[in-house]
mmCIF file of C-alpha atoms in Angstrom:
data_model
loop_
_atom_site.group_PDB
_atom_site.id
_atom_site.type_symbol
_atom_site.label_atom_id
_atom_site.label_comp_id
_atom_site.label_asym_id
_atom_site.label_seq_id
_atom_site.Cartn_x
_atom_site.Cartn_y
_atom_site.Cartn_z
ATOM 1 C CA MET A 9 -47.446 35.684 67.109
ATOM 2 C CA ARG A 10 -48.444 35.690 63.446
ATOM 3 C CA ILE A 11 -48.619 39.495 63.415
ATOM 4 C CA LEU A 12 -45.278 39.836 65.191
ATOM 5 C CA LYS A 13 -43.504 37.505 62.781
ATOM 6 C CA SER A 14 -45.006 38.973 59.619
ATOM 7 C CA SER A 15 -44.264 42.566 60.649
ATOM 8 C CA PHE A 16 -40.740 41.677 61.732
ATOM 9 C CA ALA A 17 -40.146 40.166 58.288
ATOM 10 C CA VAL A 18 -40.761 43.666 56.903
ATOM 11 C CA VAL A 19 -38.417 45.218 59.480
ATOM 12 C CA GLU A 20 -35.646 42.743 58.649
ATOM 13 C CA ARG A 21 -35.403 44.108 55.117
ATOM 14 C CA ARG A 22 -34.551 47.513 56.612
ATOM 15 C CA ALA A 23 -32.662 46.278 59.666
ATOM 16 C CA GLU A 24 -29.832 48.792 59.595
ATOM 17 C CA HIS A 25 -32.194 51.714 59.113
ATOM 18 C CA ALA A 26 -34.523 50.500 61.892
ATOM 19 C CA VAL A 27 -31.790 50.105 64.487
ATOM 20 C CA LYS A 28 -30.171 53.453 63.694
ATOM 21 C CA TYR A 29 -33.579 55.107 63.900
ATOM 22 C CA PHE A 30 -34.136 53.446 67.292
ATOM 23 C CA TYR A 31 -30.944 54.855 68.806
ATOM 24 C CA SER A 32 -31.479 58.299 67.275
ATOM 25 C CA HIS A 33 -34.995 58.412 68.733
ATOM 26 C CA LEU A 34 -33.808 57.112 72.112
ATOM 27 C CA PHE A 35 -30.975 59.630 72.518
ATOM 28 C CA TRP A 36 -32.992 62.567 71.156
ATOM 29 C CA HIS A 37 -35.807 62.042 73.648
ATOM 30 C CA ASN A 38 -33.589 60.793 76.497
ATOM 31 C CA PRO A 39 -30.196 62.544 76.167
ATOM 32 C CA GLY A 40 -29.188 61.403 79.652
ATOM 33 C CA LEU A 41 -29.033 57.810 78.433
ATOM 34 C CA ARG A 42 -26.275 58.469 75.889
ATOM 35 C CA GLY A 43 -23.604 58.128 78.569
ATOM 36 C CA LEU A 44 -24.603 54.519 79.197
ATOM 37 C CA PHE A 45 -23.493 53.534 75.686
ATOM 38 C CA PRO A 46 -20.059 53.322 74.026
ATOM 39 C CA ALA A 47 -18.611 56.557 72.712
ATOM 40 C CA SER A 48 -16.905 55.244 69.562
ATOM 41 C CA ALA A 49 -18.778 54.689 66.305
ATOM 42 C CA GLU A 50 -17.286 51.209 65.963
ATOM 43 C CA ASP A 51 -18.478 50.108 69.397
ATOM 44 C CA MET A 52 -21.930 51.570 68.759
ATOM 45 C CA GLU A 53 -22.043 49.522 65.551
ATOM 46 C CA ARG A 54 -21.509 46.410 67.643
ATOM 47 C CA GLN A 55 -24.158 47.624 70.061
ATOM 48 C CA ARG A 56 -26.637 47.893 67.198
ATOM 49 C CA ASP A 57 -25.735 44.359 66.145
ATOM 50 C CA ARG A 58 -26.433 43.059 69.635
ATOM 51 C CA LEU A 59 -29.789 44.831 69.829
ATOM 52 C CA PHE A 60 -30.993 43.334 66.562
ATOM 53 C CA ALA A 61 -29.611 39.921 67.559
ATOM 54 C CA ALA A 62 -31.676 39.965 70.742
ATOM 55 C CA LEU A 63 -34.791 41.138 68.913
ATOM 56 C CA THR A 64 -34.339 38.438 66.271
ATOM 57 C CA HIS A 65 -33.892 35.818 68.975
ATOM 58 C CA VAL A 66 -37.137 36.869 70.648
ATOM 59 C CA VAL A 67 -39.180 36.784 67.435
ATOM 60 C CA THR A 68 -37.778 33.439 66.276
ATOM 61 C CA HIS A 69 -38.387 31.830 69.690
ATOM 62 C CA LEU A 70 -41.891 33.153 70.402
ATOM 63 C CA GLU A 71 -43.271 29.639 70.805
ATOM 64 C CA SER A 72 -40.240 28.187 72.596
ATOM 65 C CA GLU A 73 -40.170 27.404 76.292
ATOM 66 C CA THR A 74 -36.621 28.803 76.330
ATOM 67 C CA LEU A 75 -37.768 32.369 75.620
ATOM 68 C CA LEU A 76 -38.660 33.470 79.155
ATOM 69 C CA PRO A 77 -35.430 32.047 80.676
ATOM 70 C CA TYR A 78 -33.503 33.865 77.933
ATOM 71 C CA LEU A 79 -35.233 37.154 78.755
ATOM 72 C CA ARG A 80 -34.645 36.700 82.490
ATOM 73 C CA ASP A 81 -30.943 36.076 81.808
ATOM 74 C CA LEU A 82 -30.887 39.156 79.608
ATOM 75 C CA GLY A 83 -32.381 41.250 82.415
ATOM 76 C CA ARG A 84 -29.880 39.819 84.885
ATOM 77 C CA ASP A 85 -27.034 40.705 82.537
ATOM 78 C CA HIS A 86 -28.300 44.254 81.971
ATOM 79 C CA ARG A 87 -27.849 45.120 85.643
ATOM 80 C CA LYS A 88 -24.236 45.960 84.819
ATOM 81 C CA PHE A 89 -25.568 48.923 82.784
ATOM 82 C CA LEU A 90 -27.531 50.108 85.864
ATOM 83 C CA VAL A 91 -30.774 49.662 83.936
ATOM 84 C CA GLY A 92 -33.886 50.623 85.911
ATOM 85 C CA PRO A 93 -37.659 50.431 85.286
ATOM 86 C CA GLU A 94 -37.679 53.957 83.819
ATOM 87 C CA HIS A 95 -35.207 52.832 81.158
ATOM 88 C CA TYR A 96 -37.505 50.036 79.975
ATOM 89 C CA ALA A 97 -40.259 52.593 79.345
ATOM 90 C CA ALA A 98 -37.952 54.832 77.304
ATOM 91 C CA VAL A 99 -36.580 51.912 75.283
ATOM 92 C CA GLY A 100 -40.100 50.631 74.627
ATOM 93 C CA ALA A 101 -41.260 53.959 73.238
ATOM 94 C CA SER A 102 -38.239 54.234 70.929
ATOM 95 C CA LEU A 103 -38.515 50.606 69.809
ATOM 96 C CA LEU A 104 -42.147 51.020 68.817
ATOM 97 C CA ALA A 105 -41.309 54.234 66.974
ATOM 98 C CA ALA A 106 -38.507 52.489 65.046
ATOM 99 C CA LEU A 107 -40.667 49.484 64.186
ATOM 100 C CA ALA A 108 -43.469 51.735 62.977
ATOM 101 C CA GLN A 109 -41.073 53.764 60.836
ATOM 102 C CA ALA A 110 -39.501 50.624 59.315
ATOM 103 C CA CYS A 111 -42.869 48.943 58.657
ATOM 104 C CA GLY A 112 -44.402 51.936 56.905
ATOM 105 C CA GLU A 113 -47.883 51.075 55.610
ATOM 106 C CA ALA A 114 -47.616 47.612 57.168
ATOM 107 C CA TRP A 115 -47.831 49.229 60.634
ATOM 108 C CA THR A 116 -51.533 48.895 61.483
ATOM 109 C CA PRO A 117 -53.409 49.354 64.791
ATOM 110 C CA ALA A 118 -53.377 45.560 65.203
ATOM 111 C CA THR A 119 -49.611 45.495 64.650
ATOM 112 C CA GLU A 120 -49.049 48.250 67.183
ATOM 113 C CA LYS A 121 -51.219 46.426 69.741
ATOM 114 C CA ALA A 122 -49.312 43.164 69.220
ATOM 115 C CA TRP A 123 -45.915 44.819 69.663
ATOM 116 C CA CYS A 124 -47.049 46.798 72.720
ATOM 117 C CA GLU A 125 -48.173 43.576 74.386
ATOM 118 C CA ALA A 126 -45.019 41.734 73.314
ATOM 119 C CA TYR A 127 -42.730 44.447 74.650
ATOM 120 C CA GLN A 128 -44.547 44.415 77.982
ATOM 121 C CA VAL A 129 -43.843 40.688 78.253
ATOM 122 C CA ILE A 130 -40.164 41.311 77.393
ATOM 123 C CA ALA A 131 -39.812 44.143 79.925
ATOM 124 C CA ASP A 132 -41.610 42.216 82.692
ATOM 125 C CA ALA A 133 -39.427 39.123 82.176
ATOM 126 C CA MET A 134 -36.187 41.124 82.112
ATOM 127 C CA THR A 135 -37.191 43.122 85.185
ATOM 128 C CA ALA A 136 -38.049 39.913 87.024
ATOM 129 C CA GLY A 137 -34.698 38.401 86.062
ATOM 130 C CA ALA A 138 -32.843 41.444 87.374
ATOM 131 C CA ALA A 139 -34.788 41.508 90.638
ATOM 132 C CA ALA A 140 -34.503 37.785 91.337
ATOM 133 C CA SER A 141 -30.750 37.431 90.969
ATOM 134 C CA GLY A 142 -29.792 38.862 94.360
ATOM 135 C CA GLU A 143 -26.344 39.605 92.911
ATOM 136 C CA PRO A 144 -24.413 42.853 92.543
ATOM 137 C CA PRO A 145 -24.639 44.552 89.125
ATOM 138 C CA TRP A 146 -20.959 43.709 88.595
ATOM 139 C CA TRP A 147 -17.896 42.446 90.429
ATOM 140 C CA ASP A 148 -14.823 44.682 90.806
ATOM 141 C CA ALA A 149 -11.704 42.567 90.266
ATOM 142 C CA GLU A 150 -8.078 43.638 90.639
ATOM 143 C CA VAL A 151 -5.486 42.481 88.117
ATOM 144 C CA VAL A 152 -2.861 40.609 90.155
ATOM 145 C CA ARG A 153 -0.895 39.083 87.263
ATOM 146 C CA HIS A 154 -0.615 39.712 83.533
ATOM 147 C CA LEU A 155 1.058 37.225 81.183
ATOM 148 C CA GLN A 156 1.447 37.890 77.480
ATOM 149 C CA TYR A 157 2.106 35.174 74.897
ATOM 150 C CA GLY A 158 3.402 36.688 71.692
ATOM 151 C CA GLU A 159 1.762 39.859 70.433
ATOM 152 C CA ASP A 160 -1.884 38.868 70.641
ATOM 153 C CA ILE A 161 -2.658 36.572 73.576
ATOM 154 C CA GLY A 162 -2.897 37.645 77.208
ATOM 155 C CA VAL A 163 -3.807 35.772 80.386
ATOM 156 C CA LEU A 164 -4.946 38.033 83.211
ATOM 157 C CA THR A 165 -5.310 36.716 86.757
ATOM 158 C CA LEU A 166 -7.966 38.684 88.642
ATOM 159 C CA ALA A 167 -8.909 38.860 92.312
ATOM 160 C CA PRO A 168 -12.613 39.773 92.678
ATOM 161 C CA ARG A 169 -13.259 41.886 95.767
ATOM 162 C CA ILE A 170 -16.280 39.763 96.620
ATOM 163 C CA PRO A 171 -16.590 36.076 95.656
ATOM 164 C CA LEU A 172 -17.617 35.461 92.047
ATOM 165 C CA PRO A 173 -19.911 32.419 91.850
ATOM 166 C CA TYR A 174 -19.436 30.485 88.612
ATOM 167 C CA ARG A 175 -19.091 27.018 87.167
ATOM 168 C CA PRO A 176 -16.132 25.793 85.116
ATOM 169 C CA GLY A 177 -16.770 26.471 81.427
ATOM 170 C CA GLN A 178 -18.683 29.714 81.947
ATOM 171 C CA TYR A 179 -17.801 33.216 80.738
ATOM 172 C CA VAL A 180 -18.192 36.754 82.050
ATOM 173 C CA SER A 181 -18.565 40.116 80.360
ATOM 174 C CA VAL A 182 -15.664 42.465 81.068
ATOM 175 C CA SER A 183 -15.300 46.242 81.171
ATOM 176 C CA CYS A 184 -12.210 48.402 81.688
ATOM 177 C CA ASP A 185 -11.805 52.111 82.476
ATOM 178 C CA ARG A 186 -9.363 52.366 79.568
ATOM 179 C CA VAL A 187 -12.307 51.769 77.189
ATOM 180 C CA PRO A 188 -15.356 53.243 78.976
ATOM 181 C CA ALA A 189 -18.907 51.904 78.507
ATOM 182 C CA THR A 190 -17.672 48.906 76.511
ATOM 183 C CA TRP A 191 -18.279 45.294 77.551
ATOM 184 C CA ARG A 192 -17.008 42.113 75.896
ATOM 185 C CA THR A 193 -17.370 38.472 76.917
ATOM 186 C CA TYR A 194 -14.337 36.371 77.844
ATOM 187 C CA SER A 195 -14.181 32.845 79.209
ATOM 188 C CA LEU A 196 -12.924 32.020 82.676
ATOM 189 C CA GLY A 197 -9.913 29.741 82.281
ATOM 190 C CA ASN A 198 -9.920 27.896 85.590
ATOM 191 C CA ALA A 199 -12.055 25.914 87.988
ATOM 192 C CA PRO A 200 -12.857 27.732 91.266
ATOM 193 C CA ARG A 201 -9.805 28.207 93.508
ATOM 194 C CA PRO A 202 -9.570 28.554 97.294
ATOM 195 C CA ASP A 203 -8.247 32.118 96.939
ATOM 196 C CA GLY A 204 -11.124 33.099 94.602
ATOM 197 C CA THR A 205 -8.882 34.311 91.759
ATOM 198 C CA VAL A 206 -9.892 33.768 88.139
ATOM 199 C CA ASP A 207 -8.017 33.792 84.834
ATOM 200 C CA LEU A 208 -9.175 35.577 81.684
ATOM 201 C CA HIS A 209 -7.733 34.363 78.379
ATOM 202 C CA VAL A 210 -7.892 37.210 75.853
ATOM 203 C CA SER A 211 -7.075 37.052 72.150
ATOM 204 C CA ARG A 212 -6.454 40.486 70.667
ATOM 205 C CA ILE A 213 -8.700 41.337 67.724
ATOM 206 C CA GLU A 214 -7.340 43.740 65.122
ATOM 207 C CA GLY A 215 -9.137 47.022 65.738
ATOM 208 C CA GLY A 216 -10.665 45.724 68.976
ATOM 209 C CA ARG A 217 -10.103 48.499 71.496
ATOM 210 C CA LEU A 218 -10.908 46.487 74.616
ATOM 211 C CA SER A 219 -9.063 43.299 73.626
ATOM 212 C CA THR A 220 -6.001 45.392 72.674
ATOM 213 C CA ALA A 221 -6.079 47.196 76.018
ATOM 214 C CA LEU A 222 -6.413 43.933 77.964
ATOM 215 C CA VAL A 223 -3.601 42.166 76.094
ATOM 216 C CA ARG A 224 -1.099 45.011 75.729
ATOM 217 C CA ASP A 225 -1.883 47.838 78.154
ATOM 218 C CA VAL A 226 -3.588 46.783 81.375
ATOM 219 C CA LEU A 227 -1.193 46.505 84.328
ATOM 220 C CA PRO A 228 -1.323 44.710 87.694
ATOM 221 C CA GLY A 229 -3.165 46.845 90.206
ATOM 222 C CA GLU A 230 -5.814 48.053 87.768
ATOM 223 C CA VAL A 231 -9.444 47.122 88.439
ATOM 224 C CA LEU A 232 -11.779 45.543 85.879
ATOM 225 C CA ARG A 233 -15.527 45.042 86.105
ATOM 226 C CA LEU A 234 -16.986 41.565 85.608
ATOM 227 C CA GLY A 235 -20.611 40.910 84.708
ATOM 228 C CA ALA A 236 -22.635 37.938 85.926
ATOM 229 C CA PRO A 237 -21.273 34.557 84.749
ATOM 230 C CA GLY A 238 -23.194 32.791 81.997
ATOM 231 C CA GLY A 239 -22.935 30.120 79.337
ATOM 232 C CA ARG A 240 -23.857 26.492 78.791
ATOM 233 C CA LEU A 241 -20.422 24.915 78.359
ATOM 234 C CA THR A 242 -20.503 23.105 81.710
ATOM 235 C CA LEU A 243 -20.020 19.426 82.505
ATOM 236 C CA ARG A 244 -23.113 17.233 82.761
ATOM 237 C CA ARG A 245 -21.347 14.422 84.632
ATOM 238 C CA GLU A 246 -23.141 11.689 82.733
ATOM 239 C CA ASP A 247 -21.731 8.158 82.725
ATOM 240 C CA ARG A 248 -20.555 8.469 79.110
ATOM 241 C CA PRO A 249 -17.207 8.967 77.338
ATOM 242 C CA LEU A 250 -16.327 12.633 76.957
ATOM 243 C CA THR A 251 -14.610 14.524 74.134
ATOM 244 C CA LEU A 252 -13.350 18.096 74.564
ATOM 245 C CA ILE A 253 -12.430 20.179 71.485
ATOM 246 C CA ALA A 254 -10.796 23.609 71.817
ATOM 247 C CA ALA A 255 -9.517 26.039 69.188
ATOM 248 C CA GLY A 256 -7.509 29.193 69.894
ATOM 249 C CA THR A 257 -8.437 30.914 73.147
ATOM 250 C CA GLY A 258 -11.478 28.643 73.119
ATOM 251 C CA TRP A 259 -9.000 26.655 75.185
ATOM 252 C CA ALA A 260 -9.868 28.811 78.224
ATOM 253 C CA PRO A 261 -13.259 27.252 79.155
ATOM 254 C CA VAL A 262 -12.009 23.789 78.200
ATOM 255 C CA ARG A 263 -9.025 24.340 80.501
ATOM 256 C CA ALA A 264 -11.477 25.043 83.321
ATOM 257 C CA LEU A 265 -13.352 21.821 82.502
ATOM 258 C CA VAL A 266 -10.100 19.840 82.544
ATOM 259 C CA GLU A 267 -9.228 21.323 85.941
ATOM 260 C CA GLU A 268 -12.628 20.240 87.265
ATOM 261 C CA LEU A 269 -12.083 16.724 85.917
ATOM 262 C CA VAL A 270 -8.624 16.564 87.511
ATOM 263 C CA GLN A 271 -10.126 17.548 90.868
ATOM 264 C CA HIS A 272 -13.007 15.070 90.488
ATOM 265 C CA PRO A 273 -11.844 12.304 88.093
ATOM 266 C CA PRO A 274 -14.470 10.830 85.745
ATOM 267 C CA ASP A 275 -15.456 7.178 85.451
ATOM 268 C CA GLN A 276 -15.058 7.251 81.656
ATOM 269 C CA ASP A 277 -12.190 8.135 79.323
ATOM 270 C CA VAL A 278 -11.764 11.745 78.200
ATOM 271 C CA ARG A 279 -10.253 12.738 74.853
ATOM 272 C CA LEU A 280 -8.947 16.273 74.409
ATOM 273 C CA PHE A 281 -8.311 17.851 70.986
ATOM 274 C CA VAL A 282 -6.420 21.169 71.082
ATOM 275 C CA VAL A 283 -6.387 23.083 67.770
ATOM 276 C CA ALA A 284 -4.032 26.003 67.096
ATOM 277 C CA ARG A 285 -2.939 28.006 64.058
ATOM 278 C CA ASP A 286 0.680 26.987 64.737
ATOM 279 C CA ALA A 287 2.780 25.380 67.467
ATOM 280 C CA ALA A 288 3.613 28.790 68.977
ATOM 281 C CA HIS A 289 -0.067 29.289 69.860
ATOM 282 C CA LEU A 290 -0.147 26.163 72.042
ATOM 283 C CA TYR A 291 0.726 28.456 74.934
ATOM 284 C CA ASP A 292 -0.531 26.078 77.659
ATOM 285 C CA ARG A 293 1.069 22.890 76.348
ATOM 286 C CA PRO A 294 3.273 22.244 79.441
ATOM 287 C CA LEU A 295 0.175 22.213 81.658
ATOM 288 C CA ILE A 296 -1.742 19.956 79.252
ATOM 289 C CA ASP A 297 1.165 17.511 79.049
ATOM 290 C CA ALA A 298 1.432 17.424 82.849
ATOM 291 C CA HIS A 299 -2.266 16.574 83.198
ATOM 292 C CA ALA A 300 -2.023 13.881 80.503
ATOM 293 C CA ALA A 301 0.980 12.294 82.253
ATOM 294 C CA ALA A 302 -0.723 12.302 85.646
ATOM 295 C CA CYS A 303 -4.227 11.224 84.567
ATOM 296 C CA GLY A 304 -4.583 7.830 82.889
ATOM 297 C CA TRP A 305 -8.105 8.650 81.760
ATOM 298 C CA LEU A 306 -7.005 11.698 79.700
ATOM 299 C CA GLY A 307 -5.790 11.395 76.103
ATOM 300 C CA VAL A 308 -4.560 14.472 74.235
ATOM 301 C CA THR A 309 -4.245 15.214 70.515
ATOM 302 C CA TYR A 310 -2.668 18.446 69.281
ATOM 303 C CA ILE A 311 -3.799 19.727 65.895
ATOM 304 C CA THR A 312 -1.693 22.304 64.014
ATOM 305 C CA PRO A 313 -1.017 22.888 60.312
ATOM 306 C CA ALA A 314 1.973 21.180 58.750
ATOM 307 C CA PRO A 315 5.077 23.423 58.686
ATOM 308 C CA GLY A 316 4.719 26.083 56.025
ATOM 309 C CA GLN A 317 1.036 25.392 55.414
ATOM 310 C CA HIS A 318 -1.870 27.820 55.865
ATOM 311 C CA ARG A 319 -3.438 27.818 59.323
ATOM 312 C CA ASP A 320 -6.769 26.632 57.853
ATOM 313 C CA GLU A 321 -5.142 23.257 57.314
ATOM 314 C CA ALA A 322 -5.538 22.652 61.036
ATOM 315 C CA THR A 323 -9.307 22.330 60.555
ATOM 316 C CA ALA A 324 -8.821 19.700 57.846
ATOM 317 C CA ARG A 325 -6.414 17.776 60.057
ATOM 318 C CA LEU A 326 -8.932 17.903 62.902
ATOM 319 C CA ALA A 327 -11.612 16.493 60.591
ATOM 320 C CA THR A 328 -9.327 13.563 59.788
ATOM 321 C CA ALA A 329 -8.586 12.955 63.466
ATOM 322 C CA LEU A 330 -12.261 13.054 64.428
ATOM 323 C CA GLY A 331 -13.140 10.735 61.547
ATOM 324 C CA ASN A 332 -10.716 8.160 62.939
ATOM 325 C CA ARG A 333 -12.522 8.162 66.274
ATOM 326 C CA ALA A 334 -15.580 5.911 66.564
ATOM 327 C CA LEU A 335 -18.722 5.632 68.712
ATOM 328 C CA TRP A 336 -19.636 9.317 68.528
ATOM 329 C CA ARG A 337 -23.249 8.516 69.307
ATOM 330 C CA GLU A 338 -22.242 7.325 72.771
ATOM 331 C CA GLN A 339 -20.309 10.458 73.717
ATOM 332 C CA ASP A 340 -20.816 13.897 75.180
ATOM 333 C CA VAL A 341 -18.850 16.497 73.219
ATOM 334 C CA HIS A 342 -17.918 19.974 74.454
ATOM 335 C CA LEU A 343 -16.621 22.481 71.883
ATOM 336 C CA SER A 344 -15.153 25.943 72.234
ATOM 337 C CA GLY A 345 -13.591 28.311 69.716
ATOM 338 C CA PRO A 346 -14.479 30.833 66.999
ATOM 339 C CA ALA A 347 -18.074 30.658 65.785
ATOM 340 C CA PRO A 348 -17.248 29.413 62.238
ATOM 341 C CA PHE A 349 -15.061 26.687 63.732
ATOM 342 C CA ILE A 350 -17.877 25.531 66.013
ATOM 343 C CA GLU A 351 -20.441 25.548 63.193
ATOM 344 C CA GLU A 352 -18.209 23.527 60.903
ATOM 345 C CA THR A 353 -17.182 21.061 63.620
ATOM 346 C CA VAL A 354 -20.766 20.529 64.775
ATOM 347 C CA ARG A 355 -21.805 19.676 61.210
ATOM 348 C CA LEU A 356 -18.918 17.225 60.904
ATOM 349 C CA LEU A 357 -19.698 15.524 64.212
ATOM 350 C CA GLU A 358 -23.344 15.107 63.300
ATOM 351 C CA GLU A 359 -22.269 13.515 60.000
ATOM 352 C CA LEU A 360 -20.050 11.160 62.006
ATOM 353 C CA GLY A 361 -23.062 10.096 64.089
ATOM 354 C CA ALA A 362 -22.913 12.340 67.153
ATOM 355 C CA ARG A 363 -26.265 13.163 68.724
ATOM 356 C CA PRO A 364 -27.151 16.880 68.490
ATOM 357 C CA ASP A 365 -28.453 16.864 72.059
ATOM 358 C CA ARG A 366 -25.015 15.741 73.268
ATOM 359 C CA LEU A 367 -23.048 18.487 71.512
ATOM 360 C CA PHE A 368 -22.495 21.333 73.964
ATOM 361 C CA HIS A 369 -21.189 24.790 73.136
ATOM 362 C CA ASP A 370 -22.096 28.411 73.645
ATOM 363 C CA ALA A 371 -24.531 29.910 71.164
ATOM 364 C CA VAL A 372 -23.003 30.836 67.811
ATOM 365 C CA PRO A 373 -24.147 33.509 65.337
ATOM 366 C CA VAL A 374 -26.705 32.746 62.680
ATOM 367 C CA SER A 375 -25.043 32.361 59.284
ATOM 368 C CA GLY A 376 -26.087 34.498 56.369
ATOM 369 C CA SER A 377 -28.975 36.864 55.932
ATOM 370 C CA LEU A 378 -32.309 36.478 57.672
ATOM 371 C CA ARG A 379 -34.201 38.335 54.952
ATOM 372 C CA PRO A 380 -37.096 36.296 53.558
ATOM 373 C CA ARG A 381 -36.462 37.452 49.970
ATOM 374 C CA PRO A 382 -33.639 39.127 48.018
ATOM 375 C CA LEU A 383 -33.831 42.888 47.644
ATOM 376 C CA GLY A 384 -34.421 44.458 44.284
ATOM 377 C CA PHE A 385 -31.668 46.727 42.974
ATOM 378 C CA GLY A 386 -33.608 49.884 43.834
ATOM 379 C CA GLU A 387 -34.167 48.828 47.448
ATOM 380 C CA TRP A 388 -30.562 47.728 47.778
ATOM 381 C CA PHE A 389 -29.187 50.944 46.320
ATOM 382 C CA LEU A 390 -31.383 53.309 48.346
ATOM 383 C CA ASP A 391 -31.333 51.493 51.677
ATOM 384 C CA ARG A 392 -28.567 48.891 51.658
ATOM 385 C CA PRO A 393 -28.701 46.646 54.755
ATOM 386 C CA SER A 394 -25.878 44.754 56.396
ATOM 387 C CA PRO A 395 -25.882 41.143 55.152
ATOM 388 C CA HIS A 396 -24.994 39.606 58.522
ATOM 389 C CA TRP A 397 -27.061 40.681 61.501
ATOM 390 C CA HIS A 398 -26.105 38.607 64.479
ATOM 391 C CA ASN A 399 -24.576 38.817 67.916
ATOM 392 C CA PRO A 400 -20.880 39.446 67.136
ATOM 393 C CA SER A 401 -19.772 37.957 70.457
ATOM 394 C CA GLY A 402 -21.594 34.731 69.693
ATOM 395 C CA ARG A 403 -22.266 34.340 73.380
ATOM 396 C CA ALA A 404 -25.993 34.902 73.800
ATOM 397 C CA PRO A 405 -27.407 32.924 76.726
ATOM 398 C CA GLY A 406 -28.502 29.449 75.663
ATOM 399 C CA ALA A 407 -30.834 26.930 77.279
ATOM 400 C CA TYR A 408 -29.583 23.574 78.474
#
């Protein structure tokens, strides 16, 4: 573990170079694998981010009991790419070549031995996770309804051709023939229904090819692919008060949790905070109001900026509202929304007395650079790295 961590510290300083070298080596020696990856340069950039995020997660959790479950989940998720044992061998060879190239003189026989053994553990765990799932690599799901709210929010109702097993609060990765070989994660916005349909809530990202296609282009009758459900934003059903906080289309998983609570009412009060950049983005308000009127245990607070104010004011108004609520230590809190929003809200709740082990949300990106020391000007100029290497989806599997 010491060798792995010290050598990876060297690699981190040349992260961008290492990951680009990895993919160049992989595609040069295995040209048939190129078709499994996105065609556009922008999507490949995201792919490189995800690779380094996973590698960073492994190295930083070497001594954690959550590492093997994470790797098994990763292997389960990679079935949607039709990954087989032969692919793990090819990836391993290219990864070792990239690490050796990035380490330079720091790559010793002992370092190579440590990484060979580590990669075998990674490959074995991922292969075991893929084999043990007993699930299809993906679920084909027909679009049966498409609702658009404004220019940038879409709600797609899908009918999977075979039942999709999931729990309220989870997400799935989604692929569409309009943007081949590209997968993005989106939350499921409903509790399980008798007819098996599910809702995807999609917020269009400027320049995001898949989110744009899903919000503006996809029509009823088209078929999407759904990866295996994942995520940790699920109810624990403890005998404690519950607070739900949703921002933007982070409302989708919270909506599913509310539906579950309506179907199986809790013994304790539930407080729901819904945060939006303006009143127009409270696209599900009629449903929320109907639940609040019918369920005495549910209290709702809407948070939007004051008229004419910047949308960031909503976060400040939420902070005030949360500060007026007491007994945070006694509560379970579920949060969903953009990664910076979750990070900031988690810090605030901990300052207000909430217990970290009772704050539940999907994994968020690591803030800032992971480099152990600043680069000198010469290093920066000759081999400038990206300052933020993390999983851009912010949805890496997390342990309960």
